[in-house]
PDB file of C-alpha atoms in Angstrom:
ATOM      1  CA  MET Q   1     -17.978  19.447 -23.277  1.00 93.00           C
ATOM      2  CA  ASN Q   2     -15.838  22.526 -23.797  1.00 96.00           C
ATOM      3  CA  TYR Q   3     -12.132  22.465 -22.915  1.00 98.00           C
ATOM      4  CA  ARG Q   4     -10.149  25.656 -22.583  1.00 98.00           C
ATOM      5  CA  GLU Q   5      -7.358  27.418 -20.726  1.00 98.00           C
ATOM      6  CA  MET Q   6      -8.093  28.121 -17.083  1.00 98.00           C
ATOM      7  CA  ILE Q   7      -8.119  31.824 -16.227  1.00 98.00           C
ATOM      8  CA  ALA Q   8      -8.330  33.742 -12.938  1.00 97.00           C
ATOM      9  CA  ASP Q   9     -12.083  34.343 -13.421  1.00 97.00           C
ATOM     10  CA  ASP Q  10     -12.585  30.566 -13.120  1.00 98.00           C
ATOM     11  CA  TYR Q  11     -11.258  30.538  -9.558  1.00 98.00           C
ATOM     12  CA  GLU Q  12     -14.504  30.456  -7.547  1.00 98.00           C
ATOM     13  CA  ALA Q  13     -16.045  27.596  -9.532  1.00 98.00           C
ATOM     14  CA  ALA Q  14     -12.756  25.682  -9.612  1.00 98.00           C
ATOM     15  CA  HIS Q  15     -12.229  26.057  -5.874  1.00 98.00           C
ATOM     16  CA  GLN Q  16     -15.764  24.844  -5.228  1.00 97.00           C
ATOM     17  CA  LEU Q  17     -15.018  21.746  -7.319  1.00 97.00           C
ATOM     18  CA  TRP Q  18     -11.798  21.147  -5.372  1.00 97.00           C
ATOM     19  CA  GLU Q  19     -13.605  21.490  -2.048  1.00 96.00           C
ATOM     20  CA  ASN Q  20     -16.064  18.805  -3.165  1.00 95.00           C
ATOM     21  CA  THR Q  21     -13.408  16.397  -4.478  1.00 94.00           C
ATOM     22  CA  GLU Q  22     -12.656  13.588  -2.051  1.00 91.00           C
ATOM     23  CA  GLY Q  23      -8.935  13.210  -1.428  1.00 89.00           C
ATOM     24  CA  MET Q  24      -8.080  16.731  -2.625  1.00 91.00           C
ATOM     25  CA  GLY Q  25      -5.725  18.574  -0.280  1.00 90.00           C
ATOM     26  CA  LEU Q  26      -6.247  22.332  -0.070  1.00 93.00           C
ATOM     27  CA  SER Q  27      -4.199  24.917   1.785  1.00 92.00           C
ATOM     28  CA  GLU Q  28      -3.490  28.651   1.914  1.00 92.00           C
ATOM     29  CA  ALA Q  29      -1.567  28.175  -1.330  1.00 93.00           C
ATOM     30  CA  ASP Q  30      -4.955  27.654  -2.998  1.00 95.00           C
ATOM     31  CA  SER Q  31      -6.219  31.160  -2.270  1.00 96.00           C
ATOM     32  CA  ARG Q  32      -7.485  33.303  -5.133  1.00 97.00           C
ATOM     33  CA  LEU Q  33      -4.289  35.381  -5.031  1.00 97.00           C
ATOM     34  CA  GLU Q  34      -1.965  32.364  -5.125  1.00 97.00           C
ATOM     35  CA  ILE Q  35      -3.863  30.573  -7.903  1.00 98.00           C
ATOM     36  CA  THR Q  36      -4.023  33.782  -9.952  1.00 98.00           C
ATOM     37  CA  ARG Q  37      -0.263  34.198  -9.572  1.00 97.00           C
ATOM     38  CA  TYR Q  38       0.270  30.570 -10.598  1.00 97.00           C
ATOM     39  CA  LEU Q  39      -1.899  30.998 -13.699  1.00 98.00           C
ATOM     40  CA  GLU Q  40      -0.049  34.187 -14.673  1.00 97.00           C
ATOM     41  CA  ARG Q  41       3.381  32.534 -14.275  1.00 96.00           C
ATOM     42  CA  ASN Q  42       2.217  29.530 -16.290  1.00 96.00           C
ATOM     43  CA  ALA Q  43      -0.091  31.188 -18.814  1.00 96.00           C
ATOM     44  CA  GLY Q  44      -1.776  28.758 -21.192  1.00 96.00           C
ATOM     45  CA  PHE Q  45      -0.903  25.534 -19.369  1.00 98.00           C
ATOM     46  CA  SER Q  46      -3.789  24.972 -16.932  1.00 98.00           C
ATOM     47  CA  GLN Q  47      -7.033  23.614 -18.348  1.00 98.00           C
ATOM     48  CA  ILE Q  48     -10.701  23.396 -17.438  1.00 98.00           C
ATOM     49  CA  CYS Q  49     -13.691  21.538 -18.809  1.00 98.00           C
ATOM     50  CA  GLU Q  50     -17.151  23.094 -18.884  1.00 98.00           C
ATOM     51  CA  ASN Q  51     -20.383  21.207 -19.487  1.00 96.00           C
ATOM     52  CA  GLU Q  52     -23.091  22.355 -21.900  1.00 95.00           C
ATOM     53  CA  ASP Q  53     -24.461  24.740 -19.238  1.00 95.00           C
ATOM     54  CA  GLY Q  54     -21.073  26.413 -18.753  1.00 95.00           C
ATOM     55  CA  ARG Q  55     -20.482  24.789 -15.342  1.00 96.00           C
ATOM     56  CA  ILE Q  56     -16.861  23.875 -14.623  1.00 98.00           C
ATOM     57  CA  VAL Q  57     -16.788  20.089 -14.255  1.00 98.00           C
ATOM     58  CA  GLY Q  58     -13.040  19.495 -14.530  1.00 98.00           C
ATOM     59  CA  THR Q  59      -9.762  21.248 -13.741  1.00 98.00           C
ATOM     60  CA  ALA Q  60      -6.054  20.673 -14.113  1.00 98.00           C
ATOM     61  CA  LEU Q  61      -3.473  23.148 -12.872  1.00 98.00           C
ATOM     62  CA  CYS Q  62      -0.291  22.785 -14.889  1.00 98.00           C
ATOM     63  CA  GLY Q  63       3.017  24.558 -15.175  1.00 97.00           C
ATOM     64  CA  HIS Q  64       6.755  24.055 -15.354  1.00 97.00           C
ATOM     65  CA  ASP Q  65      10.020  25.337 -13.981  1.00 96.00           C
ATOM     66  CA  GLY Q  66      11.837  25.207 -17.331  1.00 95.00           C
ATOM     67  CA  ARG Q  67      13.009  21.662 -16.702  1.00 96.00           C
ATOM     68  CA  ARG Q  68      10.067  19.604 -15.388  1.00 96.00           C
ATOM     69  CA  GLY Q  69       6.330  19.972 -15.621  1.00 96.00           C
ATOM     70  CA  TYR Q  70       3.959  19.727 -12.677  1.00 96.00           C
ATOM     71  CA  MET Q  71       0.245  19.119 -12.388  1.00 96.00           C
ATOM     72  CA  TYR Q  72      -1.975  19.923  -9.443  1.00 96.00           C
ATOM     73  CA  HIS Q  73      -5.676  19.767  -8.661  1.00 96.00           C
ATOM     74  CA  VAL Q  74      -6.730  17.464 -11.470  1.00 96.00           C
ATOM     75  CA  ALA Q  75     -10.371  17.051 -10.490  1.00 96.00           C
ATOM     76  CA  VAL Q  76     -13.616  15.999 -12.164  1.00 97.00           C
ATOM     77  CA  SER Q  77     -17.069  16.546 -10.741  1.00 97.00           C
ATOM     78  CA  ASN Q  78     -18.589  13.356  -9.300  1.00 94.00           C
ATOM     79  CA  ASP Q  79     -21.507  13.475 -11.748  1.00 95.00           C
ATOM     80  CA  CYS Q  80     -19.149  13.628 -14.740  1.00 95.00           C
ATOM     81  CA  ARG Q  81     -16.616  10.942 -13.852  1.00 93.00           C
ATOM     82  CA  GLY Q  82     -16.080   8.067 -16.241  1.00 92.00           C
ATOM     83  CA  MET Q  83     -16.574  10.270 -19.304  1.00 95.00           C
ATOM     84  CA  GLY Q  84     -12.873  10.730 -20.138  1.00 95.00           C
ATOM     85  CA  ILE Q  85     -12.702  14.313 -18.860  1.00 97.00           C
ATOM     86  CA  GLY Q  86      -9.728  13.701 -16.575  1.00 96.00           C
ATOM     87  CA  ARG Q  87      -7.838  11.929 -19.327  1.00 96.00           C
ATOM     88  CA  GLU Q  88      -8.521  14.760 -21.768  1.00 98.00           C
ATOM     89  CA  LEU Q  89      -7.418  17.435 -19.300  1.00 98.00           C
ATOM     90  CA  VAL Q  90      -4.177  15.545 -18.654  1.00 97.00           C
ATOM     91  CA  LYS Q  91      -3.629  15.027 -22.399  1.00 97.00           C
ATOM     92  CA  ARG Q  92      -4.039  18.748 -23.044  1.00 98.00           C
ATOM     93  CA  CYS Q  93      -1.687  19.695 -20.216  1.00 98.00           C
ATOM     94  CA  LEU Q  94       0.967  17.252 -21.392  1.00 97.00           C
ATOM     95  CA  GLY Q  95       0.600  18.546 -24.951  1.00 97.00           C
ATOM     96  CA  ASN Q  96       1.239  22.091 -23.732  1.00 97.00           C
ATOM     97  CA  LEU Q  97       4.288  20.959 -21.774  1.00 97.00           C
ATOM     98  CA  HIS Q  98       5.610  19.049 -24.788  1.00 97.00           C
ATOM     99  CA  ALA Q  99       5.182  22.128 -26.983  1.00 97.00           C
ATOM    100  CA  ALA Q 100       7.258  24.068 -24.434  1.00 97.00           C
ATOM    101  CA  GLY Q 101      10.047  21.478 -24.645  1.00 97.00           C
ATOM    102  CA  ILE Q 102       9.372  19.895 -21.258  1.00 97.00           C
ATOM    103  CA  ALA Q 103      10.181  16.165 -21.328  1.00 96.00           C
ATOM    104  CA  LYS Q 104       8.799  14.962 -17.972  1.00 95.00           C
ATOM    105  CA  CYS Q 105       5.908  15.839 -15.696  1.00 97.00           C
ATOM    106  CA  HIS Q 106       5.448  15.138 -11.985  1.00 95.00           C
ATOM    107  CA  LEU Q 107       2.461  15.275  -9.673  1.00 93.00           C
ATOM    108  CA  MET Q 108       1.693  14.542  -6.058  1.00 91.00           C
ATOM    109  CA  VAL Q 109      -1.153  12.414  -4.712  1.00 91.00           C
ATOM    110  CA  ILE Q 110      -2.037  12.227  -1.030  1.00 90.00           C
ATOM    111  CA  GLY Q 111      -1.196   8.685   0.089  1.00 87.00           C
ATOM    112  CA  THR Q 112      -4.704   7.923   1.353  1.00 91.00           C
ATOM    113  CA  ASN Q 113      -6.354   9.073  -1.885  1.00 91.00           C
ATOM    114  CA  GLU Q 114      -7.061   5.625  -3.329  1.00 91.00           C
ATOM    115  CA  GLN Q 115      -9.326   6.961  -6.081  1.00 91.00           C
ATOM    116  CA  GLY Q 116      -6.689   9.437  -7.220  1.00 91.00           C
ATOM    117  CA  ARG Q 117      -3.946   6.840  -7.135  1.00 92.00           C
ATOM    118  CA  GLY Q 118      -6.136   4.485  -9.148  1.00 92.00           C
ATOM    119  CA  PHE Q 119      -6.785   7.149 -11.775  1.00 93.00           C
ATOM    120  CA  TRP Q 120      -3.111   7.952 -12.303  1.00 93.00           C
ATOM    121  CA  GLU Q 121      -1.998   4.334 -12.349  1.00 93.00           C
ATOM    122  CA  GLY Q 122      -4.891   3.519 -14.687  1.00 93.00           C
ATOM    123  CA  ILE Q 123      -3.692   5.999 -17.292  1.00 93.00           C
ATOM    124  CA  GLY Q 124      -0.109   4.786 -17.178  1.00 93.00           C
ATOM    125  CA  TRP Q 125       1.626   7.021 -14.656  1.00 94.00           C
ATOM    126  CA  GLN Q 126       4.297   5.306 -12.565  1.00 93.00           C
ATOM    127  CA  TYR Q 127       4.504   5.531  -8.796  1.00 93.00           C
ATOM    128  CA  ARG Q 128       7.962   6.696  -7.757  1.00 90.00           C
ATOM    129  CA  GLY Q 129       9.030   5.028  -4.545  1.00 88.00           C
ATOM    130  CA  GLY Q 130      12.149   6.142  -2.777  1.00 87.00           C
ATOM    131  CA  ILE Q 131      11.466   9.852  -3.189  1.00 87.00           C
ATOM    132  CA  MET Q 132      10.701  11.738  -0.018  1.00 84.00           C
ATOM    133  CA  LEU Q 133       8.995  15.108  -0.135  1.00 84.00           C
ATOM    134  CA  TYR Q 134      10.234  17.749   2.278  1.00 89.00           C
ATOM    135  CA  SER Q 135       8.541  21.115   2.806  1.00 88.00           C
ATOM    136  CA  GLN Q 136       9.213  24.263   4.797  1.00 89.00           C
ATOM    137  CA  ASP Q 137       7.058  27.324   5.281  1.00 86.00           C
ATOM    138  CA  ILE Q 138       8.923  30.461   4.214  1.00 85.00           C
ATOM    139  CA  LEU Q 139       6.434  33.181   5.114  1.00 81.00           C
TER     140      LEU Q 139
END
């Protein structure tokens, strides 16, 4: 497996993986333009994993606001799960955040995504009850 920084040219293959990942929530914010802008603002943080054939089998969008890190769209292809790819992507993202002086990272999991919740809890992430997420469309 080959791990490297995610770049804008990876978008189509990454989006296809996200579309085929059960429990993954996608929206207009996941358009090519929006993901490219995210990658540019957070250069070097997001990671992908390619198999021996060069197919993207894992992704992790990662960035920070100068205070806290955030991860989105951590996904591994169904045929490659259980191989430690997700753990390695997360490890690499957290290492990049640490190097940037970021002490804490957050992520969001859709409440009905049992597999996703199991992954995060299984690698030691803590569920934060009592926090309510509010959103508002601006455009």
